[in-house]
PDB file of C-alpha atoms in Angstrom:
ATOM      1  CA  UNK A   1      85.665 -77.599 136.952  1.00  0.00           C
ATOM      2  CA  UNK A   2      87.345 -76.157 139.965  1.00  0.00           C
ATOM      3  CA  UNK A   3      85.765 -74.715 143.067  1.00  0.00           C
ATOM      4  CA  UNK A   4      88.521 -72.805 144.811  1.00  0.00           C
ATOM      5  CA  UNK A   5      91.322 -71.118 142.973  1.00  0.00           C
ATOM      6  CA  UNK A   6      94.357 -70.713 145.151  1.00  0.00           C
ATOM      7  CA  UNK A   7      96.461 -67.546 144.445  1.00  0.00           C
ATOM      8  CA  UNK A   8     100.014 -67.629 143.153  1.00  0.00           C
ATOM      9  CA  UNK A   9     101.477 -66.203 146.233  1.00  0.00           C
ATOM     10  CA  UNK A  10     100.670 -68.884 148.776  1.00  0.00           C
ATOM     11  CA  UNK A  11     103.556 -69.742 150.942  1.00  0.00           C
ATOM     12  CA  UNK A  12     105.710 -72.765 150.523  1.00  0.00           C
ATOM     13  CA  UNK A  13     104.957 -73.918 154.122  1.00  0.00           C
ATOM     14  CA  UNK A  14     101.405 -74.858 153.233  1.00  0.00           C
ATOM     15  CA  UNK A  15     100.703 -78.521 152.648  1.00  0.00           C
ATOM     16  CA  UNK A  16      99.767 -79.640 149.138  1.00  0.00           C
ATOM     17  CA  UNK A  17      96.222 -80.370 150.121  1.00  0.00           C
ATOM     18  CA  UNK A  18      95.708 -76.729 151.056  1.00  0.00           C
ATOM     19  CA  UNK A  19      97.660 -75.222 148.192  1.00  0.00           C
ATOM     20  CA  UNK A  20      95.626 -77.115 145.462  1.00  0.00           C
ATOM     21  CA  UNK A  21      92.107 -78.550 145.852  1.00  0.00           C
ATOM     22  CA  UNK A  22      92.211 -82.328 146.040  1.00  0.00           C
ATOM     23  CA  UNK A  23      89.542 -82.737 143.361  1.00  0.00           C
ATOM     24  CA  UNK A  24      91.841 -81.059 140.830  1.00  0.00           C
ATOM     25  CA  UNK A  25      94.098 -83.915 139.817  1.00  0.00           C
ATOM     26  CA  UNK A  26      94.982 -85.707 136.638  1.00  0.00           C
ATOM     27  CA  UNK A  27      93.119 -88.859 137.796  1.00  0.00           C
ATOM     28  CA  UNK A  28      89.867 -87.060 138.227  1.00  0.00           C
ATOM     29  CA  UNK A  29      89.750 -85.328 134.889  1.00  0.00           C
ATOM     30  CA  UNK A  30      87.076 -86.859 132.766  1.00  0.00           C
ATOM     31  CA  UNK A  31      87.480 -87.382 128.955  1.00  0.00           C
ATOM     32  CA  UNK A  32      90.759 -85.609 128.232  1.00  0.00           C
ATOM     33  CA  UNK A  33      91.983 -85.162 124.714  1.00  0.00           C
ATOM     34  CA  UNK A  34      94.257 -87.833 123.407  1.00  0.00           C
ATOM     35  CA  UNK A  35      97.751 -87.417 124.757  1.00  0.00           C
ATOM     36  CA  UNK A  36      96.883 -84.445 126.856  1.00  0.00           C
ATOM     37  CA  UNK A  37      97.352 -85.978 130.343  1.00  0.00           C
ATOM     38  CA  UNK A  38     100.632 -87.680 129.228  1.00  0.00           C
ATOM     39  CA  UNK A  39     101.996 -84.431 128.021  1.00  0.00           C
ATOM     40  CA  UNK A  40     100.956 -82.467 131.113  1.00  0.00           C
ATOM     41  CA  UNK A  41     102.423 -85.097 133.343  1.00  0.00           C
ATOM     42  CA  UNK A  42     105.752 -84.791 131.478  1.00  0.00           C
ATOM     43  CA  UNK A  43     105.508 -81.013 131.747  1.00  0.00           C
ATOM     44  CA  UNK A  44     105.045 -81.266 135.508  1.00  0.00           C
ATOM     45  CA  UNK A  45     108.011 -83.636 135.787  1.00  0.00           C
ATOM     46  CA  UNK A  46     110.271 -81.589 133.477  1.00  0.00           C
ATOM     47  CA  UNK A  47     110.696 -84.577 131.017  1.00  0.00           C
ATOM     48  CA  UNK A  48     108.717 -83.423 128.098  1.00  0.00           C
ATOM     49  CA  UNK A  49     107.747 -80.227 126.227  1.00  0.00           C
ATOM     50  CA  UNK A  50     108.721 -76.936 127.881  1.00  0.00           C
ATOM     51  CA  UNK A  51     105.456 -75.182 127.121  1.00  0.00           C
ATOM     52  CA  UNK A  52     101.941 -76.489 126.654  1.00  0.00           C
ATOM     53  CA  UNK A  53      98.856 -74.394 125.648  1.00  0.00           C
ATOM     54  CA  UNK A  54      95.303 -75.561 126.589  1.00  0.00           C
ATOM     55  CA  UNK A  55      92.283 -73.989 124.719  1.00  0.00           C
ATOM     56  CA  UNK A  56      88.718 -74.480 125.543  1.00  0.00           C
ATOM     57  CA  UNK A  57      85.533 -72.702 126.301  1.00  0.00           C
ATOM     58  CA  UNK A  58      84.406 -71.941 129.924  1.00  0.00           C
ATOM     59  CA  UNK A  59      83.899 -75.060 132.058  1.00  0.00           C
ATOM     60  CA  UNK A  60      85.896 -77.347 129.992  1.00  0.00           C
ATOM     61  CA  UNK A  61      88.592 -78.024 132.671  1.00  0.00           C
ATOM     62  CA  UNK A  62      91.318 -75.679 131.975  1.00  0.00           C
ATOM     63  CA  UNK A  63      91.745 -74.559 135.513  1.00  0.00           C
ATOM     64  CA  UNK A  64      91.407 -78.110 136.717  1.00  0.00           C
ATOM     65  CA  UNK A  65      94.340 -79.200 134.639  1.00  0.00           C
ATOM     66  CA  UNK A  66      96.429 -76.106 135.459  1.00  0.00           C
ATOM     67  CA  UNK A  67      96.113 -76.883 139.192  1.00  0.00           C
ATOM     68  CA  UNK A  68      96.712 -80.597 138.571  1.00  0.00           C
ATOM     69  CA  UNK A  69     100.024 -79.689 136.824  1.00  0.00           C
ATOM     70  CA  UNK A  70     101.126 -77.687 139.841  1.00  0.00           C
ATOM     71  CA  UNK A  71     100.038 -80.395 142.272  1.00  0.00           C
ATOM     72  CA  UNK A  72     101.929 -83.056 140.244  1.00  0.00           C
ATOM     73  CA  UNK A  73     105.044 -80.964 140.016  1.00  0.00           C
ATOM     74  CA  UNK A  74     105.104 -80.363 143.747  1.00  0.00           C
ATOM     75  CA  UNK A  75     104.587 -84.010 144.563  1.00  0.00           C
ATOM     76  CA  UNK A  76     107.870 -84.542 142.597  1.00  0.00           C
ATOM     77  CA  UNK A  77     109.700 -81.964 144.597  1.00  0.00           C
ATOM     78  CA  UNK A  78     109.539 -79.221 141.949  1.00  0.00           C
ATOM     79  CA  UNK A  79     108.515 -75.683 142.777  1.00  0.00           C
ATOM     80  CA  UNK A  80     105.311 -74.788 141.052  1.00  0.00           C
ATOM     81  CA  UNK A  81     103.137 -71.652 140.796  1.00  0.00           C
ATOM     82  CA  UNK A  82      99.537 -71.146 139.674  1.00  0.00           C
ATOM     83  CA  UNK A  83      98.801 -67.647 138.261  1.00  0.00           C
ATOM     84  CA  UNK A  84      95.164 -66.680 137.245  1.00  0.00           C
ATOM     85  CA  UNK A  85      95.792 -64.066 134.566  1.00  0.00           C
ATOM     86  CA  UNK A  86      92.718 -62.145 135.523  1.00  0.00           C
ATOM     87  CA  UNK A  87      94.112 -61.430 138.981  1.00  0.00           C
ATOM     88  CA  UNK A  88      97.355 -60.098 137.423  1.00  0.00           C
ATOM     89  CA  UNK A  89      95.736 -57.987 134.639  1.00  0.00           C
ATOM     90  CA  UNK A  90      97.342 -54.512 134.528  1.00  0.00           C
ATOM     91  CA  UNK A  91     100.353 -55.653 136.601  1.00  0.00           C
ATOM     92  CA  UNK A  92     101.503 -58.808 134.686  1.00  0.00           C
ATOM     93  CA  UNK A  93     105.200 -57.939 134.811  1.00  0.00           C
ATOM     94  CA  UNK A  94     105.146 -57.566 138.526  1.00  0.00           C
ATOM     95  CA  UNK A  95     103.276 -60.871 138.986  1.00  0.00           C
ATOM     96  CA  UNK A  96     105.530 -62.768 136.610  1.00  0.00           C
ATOM     97  CA  UNK A  97     108.712 -61.363 138.117  1.00  0.00           C
ATOM     98  CA  UNK A  98     107.594 -62.643 141.522  1.00  0.00           C
ATOM     99  CA  UNK A  99     107.728 -66.245 140.090  1.00  0.00           C
ATOM    100  CA  UNK A 100     111.493 -66.092 139.716  1.00  0.00           C
ATOM    101  CA  UNK A 101     112.993 -69.428 140.744  1.00  0.00           C
ATOM    102  CA  UNK A 102     110.105 -71.615 140.094  1.00  0.00           C
ATOM    103  CA  UNK A 103     110.301 -74.833 138.032  1.00  0.00           C
ATOM    104  CA  UNK A 104     106.754 -74.929 136.715  1.00  0.00           C
ATOM    105  CA  UNK A 105     104.318 -72.007 136.101  1.00  0.00           C
ATOM    106  CA  UNK A 106     100.613 -72.298 135.062  1.00  0.00           C
ATOM    107  CA  UNK A 107      99.295 -69.159 133.648  1.00  0.00           C
ATOM    108  CA  UNK A 108      95.465 -69.645 133.437  1.00  0.00           C
ATOM    109  CA  UNK A 109      93.169 -67.489 131.307  1.00  0.00           C
ATOM    110  CA  UNK A 110      95.384 -65.540 128.932  1.00  0.00           C
ATOM    111  CA  UNK A 111      92.183 -63.916 127.553  1.00  0.00           C
ATOM    112  CA  UNK A 112      92.167 -61.629 130.597  1.00  0.00           C
ATOM    113  CA  UNK A 113      95.302 -59.776 129.503  1.00  0.00           C
ATOM    114  CA  UNK A 114      94.844 -60.021 125.628  1.00  0.00           C
ATOM    115  CA  UNK A 115      94.781 -56.588 124.172  1.00  0.00           C
ATOM    116  CA  UNK A 116      96.618 -54.913 126.883  1.00  0.00           C
ATOM    117  CA  UNK A 117      99.947 -54.293 125.304  1.00  0.00           C
ATOM    118  CA  UNK A 118     101.940 -53.716 128.562  1.00  0.00           C
ATOM    119  CA  UNK A 119     100.828 -57.049 129.924  1.00  0.00           C
ATOM    120  CA  UNK A 120     101.416 -58.855 126.660  1.00  0.00           C
ATOM    121  CA  UNK A 121     104.959 -57.411 126.525  1.00  0.00           C
ATOM    122  CA  UNK A 122     105.607 -58.739 130.037  1.00  0.00           C
ATOM    123  CA  UNK A 123     104.278 -62.166 129.078  1.00  0.00           C
ATOM    124  CA  UNK A 124     106.525 -62.092 125.936  1.00  0.00           C
ATOM    125  CA  UNK A 125     109.530 -61.306 128.016  1.00  0.00           C
ATOM    126  CA  UNK A 126     108.669 -63.986 130.618  1.00  0.00           C
ATOM    127  CA  UNK A 127     108.194 -66.538 127.870  1.00  0.00           C
ATOM    128  CA  UNK A 128     111.705 -65.753 126.405  1.00  0.00           C
ATOM    129  CA  UNK A 129     113.280 -65.946 129.917  1.00  0.00           C
ATOM    130  CA  UNK A 130     111.563 -69.322 130.501  1.00  0.00           C
ATOM    131  CA  UNK A 131     112.877 -70.731 127.251  1.00  0.00           C
ATOM    132  CA  UNK A 132     116.337 -69.717 128.195  1.00  0.00           C
ATOM    133  CA  UNK A 133     116.183 -71.004 131.829  1.00  0.00           C
ATOM    134  CA  UNK A 134     114.332 -74.299 131.240  1.00  0.00           C
ATOM    135  CA  UNK A 135     111.272 -73.313 133.125  1.00  0.00           C
ATOM    136  CA  UNK A 136     108.233 -75.357 132.073  1.00  0.00           C
ATOM    137  CA  UNK A 137     105.061 -73.273 131.406  1.00  0.00           C
ATOM    138  CA  UNK A 138     101.431 -74.164 130.913  1.00  0.00           C
ATOM    139  CA  UNK A 139      99.126 -71.535 129.302  1.00  0.00           C
ATOM    140  CA  UNK A 140      95.355 -71.695 129.017  1.00  0.00           C
ATOM    141  CA  UNK A 141      92.910 -69.600 127.238  1.00  0.00           C
ATOM    142  CA  UNK A 142      89.416 -69.913 125.665  1.00  0.00           C
ATOM    143  CA  UNK A 143      90.691 -70.241 122.124  1.00  0.00           C
ATOM    144  CA  UNK A 144      93.922 -70.578 120.059  1.00  0.00           C
ATOM    145  CA  UNK A 145      96.493 -67.762 120.157  1.00  0.00           C
ATOM    146  CA  UNK A 146      95.096 -66.286 116.831  1.00  0.00           C
ATOM    147  CA  UNK A 147      91.657 -65.959 118.267  1.00  0.00           C
ATOM    148  CA  UNK A 148      92.000 -64.321 121.730  1.00  0.00           C
ATOM    149  CA  UNK A 149      92.667 -60.740 120.796  1.00  0.00           C
ATOM    150  CA  UNK A 150      96.497 -60.513 121.213  1.00  0.00           C
ATOM    151  CA  UNK A 151      97.969 -57.306 119.772  1.00  0.00           C
ATOM    152  CA  UNK A 152     101.527 -58.397 119.989  1.00  0.00           C
ATOM    153  CA  UNK A 153     102.521 -60.416 116.988  1.00  0.00           C
ATOM    154  CA  UNK A 154     105.688 -61.727 118.446  1.00  0.00           C
ATOM    155  CA  UNK A 155     103.745 -63.120 121.571  1.00  0.00           C
ATOM    156  CA  UNK A 156     101.204 -64.737 119.230  1.00  0.00           C
ATOM    157  CA  UNK A 157     103.998 -66.397 117.475  1.00  0.00           C
ATOM    158  CA  UNK A 158     105.606 -67.694 120.680  1.00  0.00           C
ATOM    159  CA  UNK A 159     102.261 -69.171 121.825  1.00  0.00           C
ATOM    160  CA  UNK A 160     101.691 -70.848 118.480  1.00  0.00           C
ATOM    161  CA  UNK A 161     104.930 -72.831 119.125  1.00  0.00           C
ATOM    162  CA  UNK A 162     103.569 -74.439 122.240  1.00  0.00           C
ATOM    163  CA  UNK A 163     102.295 -78.052 122.177  1.00  0.00           C
ATOM    164  CA  UNK A 164      98.481 -77.357 121.915  1.00  0.00           C
ATOM    165  CA  UNK A 165      95.401 -79.306 123.026  1.00  0.00           C
ATOM    166  CA  UNK A 166      91.766 -78.362 122.637  1.00  0.00           C
ATOM    167  CA  UNK A 167      89.301 -79.073 125.512  1.00  0.00           C
ATOM    168  CA  UNK A 168      85.633 -79.653 124.710  1.00  0.00           C
ATOM    169  CA  UNK A 169      82.579 -79.522 126.854  1.00  0.00           C
ATOM    170  CA  UNK A 170      81.321 -82.780 128.349  1.00  0.00           C
ATOM    171  CA  UNK A 171      78.124 -84.459 127.148  1.00  0.00           C
ATOM    172  CA  UNK A 172      75.613 -85.901 129.558  1.00  0.00           C
ATOM    173  CA  UNK A 173      77.648 -89.111 129.840  1.00  0.00           C
ATOM    174  CA  UNK A 174      80.773 -87.102 130.772  1.00  0.00           C
ATOM    175  CA  UNK A 175      78.912 -85.026 133.332  1.00  0.00           C
ATOM    176  CA  UNK A 176      77.469 -88.263 134.877  1.00  0.00           C
ATOM    177  CA  UNK A 177      81.125 -89.579 135.241  1.00  0.00           C
ATOM    178  CA  UNK A 178      82.199 -86.343 136.946  1.00  0.00           C
ATOM    179  CA  UNK A 179      79.389 -86.402 139.453  1.00  0.00           C
ATOM    180  CA  UNK A 180      79.920 -90.220 140.114  1.00  0.00           C
ATOM    181  CA  UNK A 181      83.617 -89.642 140.619  1.00  0.00           C
ATOM    182  CA  UNK A 182      83.142 -86.574 142.874  1.00  0.00           C
ATOM    183  CA  UNK A 183      80.609 -88.500 144.917  1.00  0.00           C
ATOM    184  CA  UNK A 184      82.863 -91.564 145.348  1.00  0.00           C
ATOM    185  CA  UNK A 185      85.790 -89.265 146.492  1.00  0.00           C
ATOM    186  CA  UNK A 186      83.393 -87.932 149.245  1.00  0.00           C
ATOM    187  CA  UNK A 187      82.310 -91.401 150.229  1.00  0.00           C
ATOM    188  CA  UNK A 188      78.769 -90.742 148.928  1.00  0.00           C
ATOM    189  CA  UNK A 189      76.555 -93.332 147.317  1.00  0.00           C
ATOM    190  CA  UNK A 190      74.797 -91.678 144.473  1.00  0.00           C
ATOM    191  CA  UNK A 191      72.171 -93.893 142.874  1.00  0.00           C
ATOM    192  CA  UNK A 192      71.896 -94.058 139.058  1.00  0.00           C
ATOM    193  CA  UNK A 193      68.300 -93.002 139.359  1.00  0.00           C
ATOM    194  CA  UNK A 194      69.422 -89.924 141.444  1.00  0.00           C
ATOM    195  CA  UNK A 195      71.989 -89.134 138.741  1.00  0.00           C
ATOM    196  CA  UNK A 196      69.355 -89.303 136.065  1.00  0.00           C
ATOM    197  CA  UNK A 197      67.075 -87.042 138.074  1.00  0.00           C
ATOM    198  CA  UNK A 198      69.932 -84.430 138.525  1.00  0.00           C
ATOM    199  CA  UNK A 199      70.900 -84.377 134.862  1.00  0.00           C
ATOM    200  CA  UNK A 200      67.306 -83.905 133.624  1.00  0.00           C
ATOM    201  CA  UNK A 201      65.898 -81.605 136.346  1.00  0.00           C
ATOM    202  CA  UNK A 202      68.763 -79.254 137.344  1.00  0.00           C
ATOM    203  CA  UNK A 203      71.164 -76.822 135.659  1.00  0.00           C
ATOM    204  CA  UNK A 204      73.449 -78.870 133.394  1.00  0.00           C
ATOM    205  CA  UNK A 205      76.309 -76.463 133.672  1.00  0.00           C
ATOM    206  CA  UNK A 206      79.155 -78.646 135.160  1.00  0.00           C
ATOM    207  CA  UNK A 207      80.273 -76.065 137.683  1.00  0.00           C
ATOM    208  CA  UNK A 208      76.703 -75.673 138.952  1.00  0.00           C
ATOM    209  CA  UNK A 209      76.295 -79.447 139.225  1.00  0.00           C
ATOM    210  CA  UNK A 210      79.425 -79.901 141.125  1.00  0.00           C
ATOM    211  CA  UNK A 211      78.359 -77.076 143.602  1.00  0.00           C
ATOM    212  CA  UNK A 212      75.040 -78.692 144.034  1.00  0.00           C
ATOM    213  CA  UNK A 213      76.642 -82.037 144.753  1.00  0.00           C
ATOM    214  CA  UNK A 214      78.618 -80.340 147.553  1.00  0.00           C
ATOM    215  CA  UNK A 215      75.318 -78.929 148.955  1.00  0.00           C
ATOM    216  CA  UNK A 216      73.715 -82.391 148.820  1.00  0.00           C
ATOM    217  CA  UNK A 217      76.754 -83.802 150.511  1.00  0.00           C
ATOM    218  CA  UNK A 218      76.190 -81.566 153.417  1.00  0.00           C
ATOM    219  CA  UNK A 219      72.465 -82.106 153.499  1.00  0.00           C
ATOM    220  CA  UNK A 220      72.731 -86.003 153.342  1.00  0.00           C
ATOM    221  CA  UNK A 221      75.251 -85.847 156.131  1.00  0.00           C
ATOM    222  CA  UNK A 222      73.077 -83.648 158.293  1.00  0.00           C
ATOM    223  CA  UNK A 223      69.995 -85.868 157.650  1.00  0.00           C
ATOM    224  CA  UNK A 224      71.914 -89.175 157.843  1.00  0.00           C
ATOM    225  CA  UNK A 225      70.314 -90.217 154.431  1.00  0.00           C
ATOM    226  CA  UNK A 226      71.455 -91.516 151.193  1.00  0.00           C
ATOM    227  CA  UNK A 227      71.037 -89.442 148.098  1.00  0.00           C
ATOM    228  CA  UNK A 228      68.004 -90.872 146.430  1.00  0.00           C
ATOM    229  CA  UNK A 229      65.430 -89.407 144.193  1.00  0.00           C
ATOM    230  CA  UNK A 230      62.959 -88.846 147.162  1.00  0.00           C
ATOM    231  CA  UNK A 231      65.756 -87.165 149.041  1.00  0.00           C
ATOM    232  CA  UNK A 232      66.513 -84.933 146.044  1.00  0.00           C
ATOM    233  CA  UNK A 233      62.874 -83.886 145.740  1.00  0.00           C
ATOM    234  CA  UNK A 234      62.691 -83.047 149.376  1.00  0.00           C
ATOM    235  CA  UNK A 235      65.986 -81.218 149.516  1.00  0.00           C
ATOM    236  CA  UNK A 236      65.637 -79.274 146.378  1.00  0.00           C
ATOM    237  CA  UNK A 237      62.022 -78.591 146.675  1.00  0.00           C
ATOM    238  CA  UNK A 238      61.115 -80.058 143.257  1.00  0.00           C
ATOM    239  CA  UNK A 239      58.463 -82.213 142.009  1.00  0.00           C
ATOM    240  CA  UNK A 240      58.515 -84.945 139.305  1.00  0.00           C
TER     241      UNK A 240
END
């Protein structure tokens, strides 16, 4: 559900709005699992579980929530870091060692390092250090620890001890809510008929829909027109 993924190494001098995309916040997440947002808010504040594990298929909002945790932590004066595991694959120890001194760390997409023993050992060591220092950690992956291909049993055991939530793909009603929310945040008026048209005649992948909304935002601003069905047909070159 996110568009831009900031790296873990952004300097502390950057304002929050540049460090984490403003659309990636708890209040803009649609249809979370019961208790998930409350648990993640406590994680960000350091008042709840030390570790949370989010599982879910692609486009279910794992990155959205990982960035939201970091943003919420920094808003409360805590030092947070977002680490996309795919960017650290093959050098996980170096990447994790660089996060020394943070209060909250979100490691997004553990699938990317599953099966690489050196990276798994580095994550296992990091987890043990985090437990000893009181660091709050959020992990995300496409499935539960038993099903992502980890080769280190001790790491699998540690991850199974996390507070876990499963994210599910949104249905059409949920996609509608996301588009309506993103439009409102941009000051766009998106008619219900236009929403119906988008959901029935375009790619229903949520990431593609959000990217399309951004394109329509720019086009409507340039044309000084509201996003209506005729505008959609004209802009997207479709009929019907």
